[in-house]
Tab-separated table of C-alpha atoms in Angstrom:
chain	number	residue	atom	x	y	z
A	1	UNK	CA	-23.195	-25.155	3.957
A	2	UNK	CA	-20.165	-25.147	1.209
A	3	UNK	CA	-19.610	-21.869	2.337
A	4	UNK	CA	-19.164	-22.619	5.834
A	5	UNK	CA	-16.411	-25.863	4.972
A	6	UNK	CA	-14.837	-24.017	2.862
A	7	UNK	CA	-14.357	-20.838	5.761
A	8	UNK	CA	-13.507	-24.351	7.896
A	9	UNK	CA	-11.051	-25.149	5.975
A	10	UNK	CA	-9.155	-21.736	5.435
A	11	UNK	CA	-9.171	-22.104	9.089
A	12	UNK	CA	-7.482	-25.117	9.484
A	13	UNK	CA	-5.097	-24.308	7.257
A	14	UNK	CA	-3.914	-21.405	9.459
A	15	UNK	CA	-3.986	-23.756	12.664
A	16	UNK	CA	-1.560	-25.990	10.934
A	17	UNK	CA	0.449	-22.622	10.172
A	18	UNK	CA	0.819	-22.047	13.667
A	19	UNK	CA	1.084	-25.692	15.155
A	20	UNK	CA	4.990	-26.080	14.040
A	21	UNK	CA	5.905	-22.073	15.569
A	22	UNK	CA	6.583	-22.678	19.058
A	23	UNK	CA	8.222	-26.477	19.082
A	24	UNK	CA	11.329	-25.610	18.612
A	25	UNK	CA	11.756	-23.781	21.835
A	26	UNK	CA	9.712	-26.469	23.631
A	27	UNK	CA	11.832	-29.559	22.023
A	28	UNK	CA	15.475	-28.228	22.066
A	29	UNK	CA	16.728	-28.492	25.713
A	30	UNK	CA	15.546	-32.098	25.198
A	31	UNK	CA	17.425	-32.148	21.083
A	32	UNK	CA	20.324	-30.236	21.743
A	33	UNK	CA	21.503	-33.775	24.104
A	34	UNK	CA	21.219	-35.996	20.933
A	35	UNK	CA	23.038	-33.553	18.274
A	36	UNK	CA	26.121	-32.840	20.988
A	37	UNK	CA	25.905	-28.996	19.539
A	38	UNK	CA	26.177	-25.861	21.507
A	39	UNK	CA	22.947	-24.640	22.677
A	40	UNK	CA	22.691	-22.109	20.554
A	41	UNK	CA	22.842	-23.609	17.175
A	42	UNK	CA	18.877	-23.480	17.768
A	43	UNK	CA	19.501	-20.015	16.199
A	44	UNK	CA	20.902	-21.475	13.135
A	45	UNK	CA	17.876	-24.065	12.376
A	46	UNK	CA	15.408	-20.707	13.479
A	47	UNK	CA	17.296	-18.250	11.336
A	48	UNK	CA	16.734	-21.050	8.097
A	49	UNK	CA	13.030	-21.421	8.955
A	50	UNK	CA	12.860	-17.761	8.452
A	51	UNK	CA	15.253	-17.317	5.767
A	52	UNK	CA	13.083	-19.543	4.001
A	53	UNK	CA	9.801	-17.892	4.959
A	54	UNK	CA	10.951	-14.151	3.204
A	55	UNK	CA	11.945	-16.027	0.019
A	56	UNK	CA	8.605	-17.691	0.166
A	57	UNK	CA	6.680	-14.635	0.669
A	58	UNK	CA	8.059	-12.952	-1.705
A	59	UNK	CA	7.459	-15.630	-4.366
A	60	UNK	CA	3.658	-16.031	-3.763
A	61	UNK	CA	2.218	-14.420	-5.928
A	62	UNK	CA	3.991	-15.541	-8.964
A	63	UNK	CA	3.155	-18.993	-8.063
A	64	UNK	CA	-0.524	-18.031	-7.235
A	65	UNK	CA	-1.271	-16.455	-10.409
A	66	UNK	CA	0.043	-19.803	-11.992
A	67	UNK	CA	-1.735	-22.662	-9.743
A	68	UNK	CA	-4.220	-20.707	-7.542
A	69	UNK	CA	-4.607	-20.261	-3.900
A	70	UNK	CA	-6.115	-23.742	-3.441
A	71	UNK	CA	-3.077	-25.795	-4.929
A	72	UNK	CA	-0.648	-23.916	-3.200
A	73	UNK	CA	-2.094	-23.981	0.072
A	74	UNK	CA	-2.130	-27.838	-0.317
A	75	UNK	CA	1.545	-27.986	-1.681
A	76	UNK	CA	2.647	-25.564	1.274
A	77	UNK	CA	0.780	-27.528	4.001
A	78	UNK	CA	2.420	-30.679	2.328
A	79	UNK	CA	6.092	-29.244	2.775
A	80	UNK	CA	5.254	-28.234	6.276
A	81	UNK	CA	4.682	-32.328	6.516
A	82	UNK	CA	7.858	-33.049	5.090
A	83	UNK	CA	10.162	-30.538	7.482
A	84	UNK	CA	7.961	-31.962	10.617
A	85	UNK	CA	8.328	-35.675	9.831
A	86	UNK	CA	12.226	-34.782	8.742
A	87	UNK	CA	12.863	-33.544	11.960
A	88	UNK	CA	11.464	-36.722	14.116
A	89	UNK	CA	13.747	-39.110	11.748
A	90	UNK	CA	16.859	-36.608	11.397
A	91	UNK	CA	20.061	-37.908	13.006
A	92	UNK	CA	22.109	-35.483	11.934
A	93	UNK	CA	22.012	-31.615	12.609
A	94	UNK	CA	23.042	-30.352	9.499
A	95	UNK	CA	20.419	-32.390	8.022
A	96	UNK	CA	17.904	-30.915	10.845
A	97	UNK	CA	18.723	-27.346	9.148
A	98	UNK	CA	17.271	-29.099	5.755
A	99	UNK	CA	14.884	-30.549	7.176
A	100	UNK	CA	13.916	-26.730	8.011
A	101	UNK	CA	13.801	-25.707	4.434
A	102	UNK	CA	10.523	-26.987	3.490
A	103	UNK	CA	9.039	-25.835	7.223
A	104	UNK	CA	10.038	-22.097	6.250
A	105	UNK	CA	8.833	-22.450	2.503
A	106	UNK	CA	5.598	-23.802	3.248
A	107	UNK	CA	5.100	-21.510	6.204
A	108	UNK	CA	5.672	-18.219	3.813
A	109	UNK	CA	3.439	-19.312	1.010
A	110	UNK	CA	0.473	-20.124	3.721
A	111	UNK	CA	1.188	-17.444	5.447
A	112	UNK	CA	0.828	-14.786	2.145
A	113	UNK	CA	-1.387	-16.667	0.230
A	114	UNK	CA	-4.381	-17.219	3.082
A	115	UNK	CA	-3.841	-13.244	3.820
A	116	UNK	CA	-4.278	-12.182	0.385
A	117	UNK	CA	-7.192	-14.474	0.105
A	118	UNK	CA	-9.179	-13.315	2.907
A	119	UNK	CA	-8.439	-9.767	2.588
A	120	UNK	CA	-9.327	-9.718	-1.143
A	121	UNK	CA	-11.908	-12.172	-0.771
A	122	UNK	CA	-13.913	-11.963	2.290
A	123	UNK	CA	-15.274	-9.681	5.674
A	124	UNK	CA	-12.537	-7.773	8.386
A	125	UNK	CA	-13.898	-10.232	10.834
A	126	UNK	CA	-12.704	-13.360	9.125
A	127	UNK	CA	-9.174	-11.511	9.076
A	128	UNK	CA	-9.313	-11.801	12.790
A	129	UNK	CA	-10.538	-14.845	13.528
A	130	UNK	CA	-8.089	-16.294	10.544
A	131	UNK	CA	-5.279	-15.236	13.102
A	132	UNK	CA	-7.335	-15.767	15.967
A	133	UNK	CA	-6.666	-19.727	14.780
A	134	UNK	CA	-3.075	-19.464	14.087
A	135	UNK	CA	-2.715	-18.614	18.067
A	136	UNK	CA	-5.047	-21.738	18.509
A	137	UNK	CA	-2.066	-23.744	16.875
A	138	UNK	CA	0.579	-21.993	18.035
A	139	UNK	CA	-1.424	-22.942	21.749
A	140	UNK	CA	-1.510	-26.720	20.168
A	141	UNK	CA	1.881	-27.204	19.402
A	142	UNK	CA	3.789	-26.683	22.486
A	143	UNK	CA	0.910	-28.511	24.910
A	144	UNK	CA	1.141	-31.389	22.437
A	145	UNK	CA	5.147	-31.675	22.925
A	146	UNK	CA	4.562	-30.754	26.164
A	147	UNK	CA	2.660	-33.934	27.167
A	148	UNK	CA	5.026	-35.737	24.333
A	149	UNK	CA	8.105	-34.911	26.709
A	150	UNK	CA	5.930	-35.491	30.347
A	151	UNK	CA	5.120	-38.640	29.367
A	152	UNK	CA	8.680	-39.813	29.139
A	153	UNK	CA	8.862	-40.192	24.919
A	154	UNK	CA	10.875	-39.176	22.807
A	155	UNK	CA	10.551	-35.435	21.484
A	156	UNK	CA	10.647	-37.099	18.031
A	157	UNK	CA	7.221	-38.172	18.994
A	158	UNK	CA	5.782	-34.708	18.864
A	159	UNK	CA	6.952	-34.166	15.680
A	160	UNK	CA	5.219	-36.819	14.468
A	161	UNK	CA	2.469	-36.467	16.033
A	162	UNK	CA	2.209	-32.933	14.671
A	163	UNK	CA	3.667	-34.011	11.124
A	164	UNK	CA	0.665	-36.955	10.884
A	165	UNK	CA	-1.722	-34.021	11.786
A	166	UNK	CA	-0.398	-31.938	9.020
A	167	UNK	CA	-0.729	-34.821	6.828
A	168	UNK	CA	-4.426	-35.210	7.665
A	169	UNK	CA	-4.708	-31.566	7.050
A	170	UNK	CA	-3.346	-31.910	3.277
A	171	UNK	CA	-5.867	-34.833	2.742
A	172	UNK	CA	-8.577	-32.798	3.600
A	173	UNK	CA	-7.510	-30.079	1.566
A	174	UNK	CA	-6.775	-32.686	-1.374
A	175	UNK	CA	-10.824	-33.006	-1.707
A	176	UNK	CA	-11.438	-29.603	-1.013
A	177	UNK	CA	-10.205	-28.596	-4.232
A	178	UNK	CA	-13.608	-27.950	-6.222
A	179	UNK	CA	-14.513	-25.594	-3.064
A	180	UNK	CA	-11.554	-23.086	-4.184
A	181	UNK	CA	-12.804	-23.235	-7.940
A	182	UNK	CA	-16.708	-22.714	-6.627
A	183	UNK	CA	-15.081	-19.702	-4.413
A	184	UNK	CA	-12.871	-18.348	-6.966
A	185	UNK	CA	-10.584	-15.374	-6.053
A	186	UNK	CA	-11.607	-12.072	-6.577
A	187	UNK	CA	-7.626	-10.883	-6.922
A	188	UNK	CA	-7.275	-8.963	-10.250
A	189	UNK	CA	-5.039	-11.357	-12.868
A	190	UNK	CA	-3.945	-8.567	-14.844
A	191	UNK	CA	-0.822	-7.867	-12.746
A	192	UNK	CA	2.130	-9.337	-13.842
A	193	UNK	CA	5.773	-9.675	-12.628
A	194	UNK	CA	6.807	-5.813	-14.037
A	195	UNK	CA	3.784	-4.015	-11.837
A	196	UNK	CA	4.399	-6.280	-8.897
A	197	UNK	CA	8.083	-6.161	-8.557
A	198	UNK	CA	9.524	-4.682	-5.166
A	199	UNK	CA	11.211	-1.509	-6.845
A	200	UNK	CA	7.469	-0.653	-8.254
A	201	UNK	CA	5.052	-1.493	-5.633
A	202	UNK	CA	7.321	0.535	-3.387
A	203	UNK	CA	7.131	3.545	-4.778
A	204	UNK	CA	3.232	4.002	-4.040
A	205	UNK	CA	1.819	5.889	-1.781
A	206	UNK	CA	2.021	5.123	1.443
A	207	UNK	CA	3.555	1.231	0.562
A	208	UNK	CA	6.700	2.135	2.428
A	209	UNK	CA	4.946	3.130	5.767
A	210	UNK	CA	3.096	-0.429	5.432
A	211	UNK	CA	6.192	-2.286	5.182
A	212	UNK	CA	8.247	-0.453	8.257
A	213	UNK	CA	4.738	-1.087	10.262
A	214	UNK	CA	5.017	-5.104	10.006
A	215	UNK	CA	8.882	-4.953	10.311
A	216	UNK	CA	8.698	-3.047	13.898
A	217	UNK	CA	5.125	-4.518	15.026
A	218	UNK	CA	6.273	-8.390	14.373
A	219	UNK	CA	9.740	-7.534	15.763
A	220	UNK	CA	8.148	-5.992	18.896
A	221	UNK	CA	5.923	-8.924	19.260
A	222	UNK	CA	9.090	-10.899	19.529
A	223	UNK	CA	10.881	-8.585	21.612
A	224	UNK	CA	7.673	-9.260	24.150
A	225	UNK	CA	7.977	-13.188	23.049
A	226	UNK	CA	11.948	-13.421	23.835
A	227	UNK	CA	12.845	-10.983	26.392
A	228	UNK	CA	9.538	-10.190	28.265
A	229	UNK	CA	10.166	-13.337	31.032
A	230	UNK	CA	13.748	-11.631	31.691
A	231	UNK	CA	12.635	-8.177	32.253
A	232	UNK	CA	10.085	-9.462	34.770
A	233	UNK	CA	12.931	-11.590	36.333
A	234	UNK	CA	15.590	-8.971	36.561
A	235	UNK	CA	13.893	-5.600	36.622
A	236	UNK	CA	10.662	-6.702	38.633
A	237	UNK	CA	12.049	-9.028	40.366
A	238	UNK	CA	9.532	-11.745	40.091
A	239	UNK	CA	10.081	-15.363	40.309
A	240	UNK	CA	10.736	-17.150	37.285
A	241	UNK	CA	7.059	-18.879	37.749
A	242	UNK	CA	5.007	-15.615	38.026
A	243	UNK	CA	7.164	-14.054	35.001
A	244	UNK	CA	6.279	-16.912	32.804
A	245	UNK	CA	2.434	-17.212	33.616
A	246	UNK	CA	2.518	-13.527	32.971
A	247	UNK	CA	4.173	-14.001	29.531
A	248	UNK	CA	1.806	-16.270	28.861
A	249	UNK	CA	-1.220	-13.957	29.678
A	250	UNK	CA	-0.034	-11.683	27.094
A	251	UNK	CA	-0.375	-14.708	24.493
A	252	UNK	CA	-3.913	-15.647	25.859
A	253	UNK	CA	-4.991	-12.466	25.190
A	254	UNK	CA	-3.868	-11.988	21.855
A	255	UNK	CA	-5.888	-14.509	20.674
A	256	UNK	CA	-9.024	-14.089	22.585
A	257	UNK	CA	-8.317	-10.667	21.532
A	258	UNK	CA	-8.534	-11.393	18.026
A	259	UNK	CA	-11.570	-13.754	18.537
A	260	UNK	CA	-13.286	-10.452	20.107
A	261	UNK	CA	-12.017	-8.381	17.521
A	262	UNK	CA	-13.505	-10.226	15.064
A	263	UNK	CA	-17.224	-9.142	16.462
A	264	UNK	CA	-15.842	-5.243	16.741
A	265	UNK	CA	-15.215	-4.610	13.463
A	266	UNK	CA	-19.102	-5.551	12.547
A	267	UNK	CA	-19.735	-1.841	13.789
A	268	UNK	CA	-15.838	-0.519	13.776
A	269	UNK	CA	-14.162	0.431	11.065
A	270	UNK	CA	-10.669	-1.024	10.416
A	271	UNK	CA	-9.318	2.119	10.939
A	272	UNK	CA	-10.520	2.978	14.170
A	273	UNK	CA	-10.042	-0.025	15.295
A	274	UNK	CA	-6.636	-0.318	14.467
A	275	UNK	CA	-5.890	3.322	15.851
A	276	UNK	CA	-7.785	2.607	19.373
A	277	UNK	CA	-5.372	-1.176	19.417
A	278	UNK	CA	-2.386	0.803	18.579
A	279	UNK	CA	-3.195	3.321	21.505
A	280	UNK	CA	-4.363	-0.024	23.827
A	281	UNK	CA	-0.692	-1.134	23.146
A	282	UNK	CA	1.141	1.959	23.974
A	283	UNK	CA	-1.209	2.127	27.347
A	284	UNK	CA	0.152	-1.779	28.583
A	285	UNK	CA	3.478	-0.374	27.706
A	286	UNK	CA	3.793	2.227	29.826
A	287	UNK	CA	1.946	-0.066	32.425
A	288	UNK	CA	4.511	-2.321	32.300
A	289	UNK	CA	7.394	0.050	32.325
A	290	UNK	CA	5.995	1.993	35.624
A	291	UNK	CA	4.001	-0.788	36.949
A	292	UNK	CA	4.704	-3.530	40.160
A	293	UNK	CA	3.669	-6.816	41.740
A	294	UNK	CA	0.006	-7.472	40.129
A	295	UNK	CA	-0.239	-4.423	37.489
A	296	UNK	CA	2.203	-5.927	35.732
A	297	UNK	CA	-0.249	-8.680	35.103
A	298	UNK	CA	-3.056	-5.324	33.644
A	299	UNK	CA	-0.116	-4.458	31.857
A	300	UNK	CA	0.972	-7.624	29.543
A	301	UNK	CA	-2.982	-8.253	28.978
A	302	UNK	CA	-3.254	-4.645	27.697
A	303	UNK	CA	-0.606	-4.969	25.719
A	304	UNK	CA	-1.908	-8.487	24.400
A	305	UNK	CA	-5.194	-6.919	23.737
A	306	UNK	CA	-3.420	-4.166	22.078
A	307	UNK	CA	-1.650	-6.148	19.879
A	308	UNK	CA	-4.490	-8.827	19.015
A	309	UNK	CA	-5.934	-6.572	15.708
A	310	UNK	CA	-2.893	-4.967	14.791
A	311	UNK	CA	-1.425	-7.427	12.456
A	312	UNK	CA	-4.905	-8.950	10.891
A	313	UNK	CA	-5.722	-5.413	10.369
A	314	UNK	CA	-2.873	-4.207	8.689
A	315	UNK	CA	-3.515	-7.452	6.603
A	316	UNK	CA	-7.095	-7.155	5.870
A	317	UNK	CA	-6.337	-3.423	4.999
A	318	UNK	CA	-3.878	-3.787	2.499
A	319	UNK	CA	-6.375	-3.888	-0.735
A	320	UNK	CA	-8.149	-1.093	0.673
A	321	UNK	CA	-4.873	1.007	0.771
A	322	UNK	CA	-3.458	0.470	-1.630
A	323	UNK	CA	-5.973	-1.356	-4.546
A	324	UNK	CA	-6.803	-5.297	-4.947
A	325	UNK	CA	-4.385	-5.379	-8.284
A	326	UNK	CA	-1.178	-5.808	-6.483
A	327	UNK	CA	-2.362	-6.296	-2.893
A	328	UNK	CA	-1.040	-10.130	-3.080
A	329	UNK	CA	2.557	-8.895	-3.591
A	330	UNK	CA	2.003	-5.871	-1.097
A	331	UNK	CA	1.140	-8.822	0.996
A	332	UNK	CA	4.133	-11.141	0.210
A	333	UNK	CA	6.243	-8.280	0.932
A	334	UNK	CA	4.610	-7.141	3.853
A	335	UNK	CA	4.907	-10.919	5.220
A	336	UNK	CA	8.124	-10.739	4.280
A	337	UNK	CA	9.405	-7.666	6.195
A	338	UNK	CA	7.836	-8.914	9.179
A	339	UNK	CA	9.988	-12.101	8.961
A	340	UNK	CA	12.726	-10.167	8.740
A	341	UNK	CA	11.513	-7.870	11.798
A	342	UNK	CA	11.461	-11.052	13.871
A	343	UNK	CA	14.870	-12.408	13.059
A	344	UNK	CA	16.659	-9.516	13.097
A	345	UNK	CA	14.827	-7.140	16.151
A	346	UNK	CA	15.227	-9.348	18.950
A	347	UNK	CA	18.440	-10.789	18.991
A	348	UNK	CA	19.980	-7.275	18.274
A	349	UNK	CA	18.141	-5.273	21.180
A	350	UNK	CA	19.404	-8.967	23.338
A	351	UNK	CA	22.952	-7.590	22.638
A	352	UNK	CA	21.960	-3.917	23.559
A	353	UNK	CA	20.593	-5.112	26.767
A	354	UNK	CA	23.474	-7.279	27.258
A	355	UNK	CA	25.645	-4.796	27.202
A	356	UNK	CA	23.527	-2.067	28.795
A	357	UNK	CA	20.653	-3.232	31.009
A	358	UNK	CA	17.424	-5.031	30.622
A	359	UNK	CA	15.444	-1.478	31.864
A	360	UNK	CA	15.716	-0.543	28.401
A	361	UNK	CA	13.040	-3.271	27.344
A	362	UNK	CA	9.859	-0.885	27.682
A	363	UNK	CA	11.595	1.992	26.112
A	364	UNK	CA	12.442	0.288	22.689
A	365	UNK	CA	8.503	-1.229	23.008
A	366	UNK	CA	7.591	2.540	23.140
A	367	UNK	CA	9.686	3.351	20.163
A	368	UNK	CA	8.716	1.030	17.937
A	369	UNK	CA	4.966	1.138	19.135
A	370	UNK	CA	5.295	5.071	18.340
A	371	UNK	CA	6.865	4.494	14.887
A	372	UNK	CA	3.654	2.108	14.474
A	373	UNK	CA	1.205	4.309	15.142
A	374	UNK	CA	2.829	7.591	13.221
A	375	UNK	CA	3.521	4.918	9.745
A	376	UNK	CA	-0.220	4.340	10.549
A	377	UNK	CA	-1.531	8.056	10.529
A	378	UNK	CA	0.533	8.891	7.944
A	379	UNK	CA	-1.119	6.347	5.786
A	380	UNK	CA	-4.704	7.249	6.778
A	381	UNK	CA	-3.702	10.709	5.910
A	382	UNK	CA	-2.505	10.200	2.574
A	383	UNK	CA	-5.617	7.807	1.624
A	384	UNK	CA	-7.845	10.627	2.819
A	385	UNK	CA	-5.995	13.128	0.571
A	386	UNK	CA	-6.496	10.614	-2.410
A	387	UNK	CA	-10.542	10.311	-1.661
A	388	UNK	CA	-10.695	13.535	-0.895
């Protein structure tokens, strides 16, 4: 029964991580009114968030070797509180962008710290289904601001609403405590700040092919998240209705996808099953690229269902690649790079189709799915060479 709460509450944690991801996009055409700034500055408070996220990645495991998983989880969830509820009461939007600073930090050290945890610590499923429940929050967040805004309040009302939530959430984890000592982490303690550093960890085998795989998947993921509406718009020519709904398919099925992936990998291997998802992906693509009228609908799910294990997987292989001693900064780093991947991937291949033409949407998909599955092969082959 402990076992179970304390799977619960690793869980919840993650829902909390993805409650706060997609408000910002839901809340600003109602913010941007009360700050009188240009509607772009949301690009300024998003670019902090995930500023803020790298640095905290890439601290993690320093600060987990020094407090443990279960403190920092709590402290993390706690400054997700703080951004939340400093965004309902900001009246200024330079103090909105520091209200941001704790949302990014406490975002990055969840984010690394549950993902080392789990994939040091406990089955591929739970991997999946840990992710599975950050697209249960990031489901949450907007249909809570969404009903927020419909019933004529104030968007600062969501944020509170979400920021009490997060609140109850650090309670909860408050007298969870003893649960993390009773499940204490597996993660060796003999690393130390010289074997984990960037310039060491990349030089093994195979660490640099991990790292270019979450830069280009999480940056494709956005590209779908960003630009997919627009391509259906201008390219399809659908109605701005049908191209959202089928945007939206494509997030449905990621997390169902993940839910179900959870059950395959009791008789899949991660690496098969990350090899068949990576080949389910490139399938939707070229769907969507050659598709009309209701394919396209086949097409985004694919691609949803392609991309539902991808990310957990990479995660939940990372101590089997490359060894549980410095899988947590593997981890931070990998986190990291896909941070990075999402900030910087989208809005550059906006200005490429900007300046070109929105047709080129499936073909940089295809790319970067391609350089996905060859970083992925590559890997596999060199691990087999090792165990061989």
């Amino acid at each position: 029964m402990r076992k179970f709460a304390f799977i619960f509450i690793i869980y919840a944690a993650f829902i909390s991580l993805g409650l706060p991801d997609s408000l910002l996009g839901v809340a600003w055409p109602e913010m941007v009114g009360e700050y009188h700034v240009a509607y772009s500055a949301a690009g300024i408070i998003s670019m902090t968030i995930s500023i803020c996220t790298v640095i905290a990645s890439l601290q993690t495991a320093r600060i987990t070797r020094t407090m443990g998983t279960g403190k920092l989880v709590l402290g993390s969830v706690l400054l997700t509180a703080i951004g939340l509820i400093g965004f309902a009461f900001t009246q200024n939007f330079y103090l909105l962008i520091l209200a941001a600073l704790p949302l990014g930090l406490g975002a990055g050290a969840i984010d690394t710290s549950l993902n080392d945890y789990v994939a040091v610590n406990l089955k591929p499923h739970h991997m999946n289904w840990l992710h599975a429940f950050w697209g249960v929050g990031a489901t949450m967040g907007p249909m809570i601001m969404g009903v927020v805004l419909n019933n004529h309040y104030s968007w600062r009302n969501g944020y509170m609403i979400i920021g009490g939530i997060q609140l109850m959430l650090v309670i909860i984890l408050f007298f969870s405590l003893p649960l993390w000592k009773q499940n204490k982490q597996k993660a060796s303690k003999e690393s130390d700040d010289r074997t984990t550093s960037f310039g060491t960890v990349i030089k093994q085998k195979g660490v640099f092919y991990a790292l270019l795989s979450f830069f280009f998947y999480v940056g494709l993921e956005g590209i779908i998240f960003l630009w997919g509406s627009s391509y259906l718009i201008e390219v399809k020519s659908l109605s701005v209705g049908t191209a959202s709904f089928i945007v939206s398919l494509f997030f449905a099925s990621l997390t169902i996808g993940r839910m179900i992936s959870g059950f395959i990998t009791f008789w899949l291997s991660n690496q098969k099953l990350l090899l068949y998802s990576e080949i389910a992906l490139l399938l939707g693509i070229f769907i969507v690229a050659f598709g009309a009228g209701s394919v396209l609908f086949a097409g985004f799910v694919l691609m949803g269902l392609g991309c539902a294990a991808i990310y957990p997987t990479m995660m939940n292989e990372t101590p089997r690649r490359f060894g549980e001693r410095n899988s947590s900064s593997i981890i931070g780093f990998q986190v990291a790079l896909g941070s990075v991947g999402i900030m910087v991937l989208p809005p550059f291949i906006g200005v490429i189709f900007q300046r070109f033409t929105m047709s080129l949407f499936p073909v940089f998909l295809l790319v970067f799915a391609f350089i996905l599955l060859g970083a992925t092969l590559v890997i596999d082959k060199g691990r087999t060479a090792t165990n061989a």
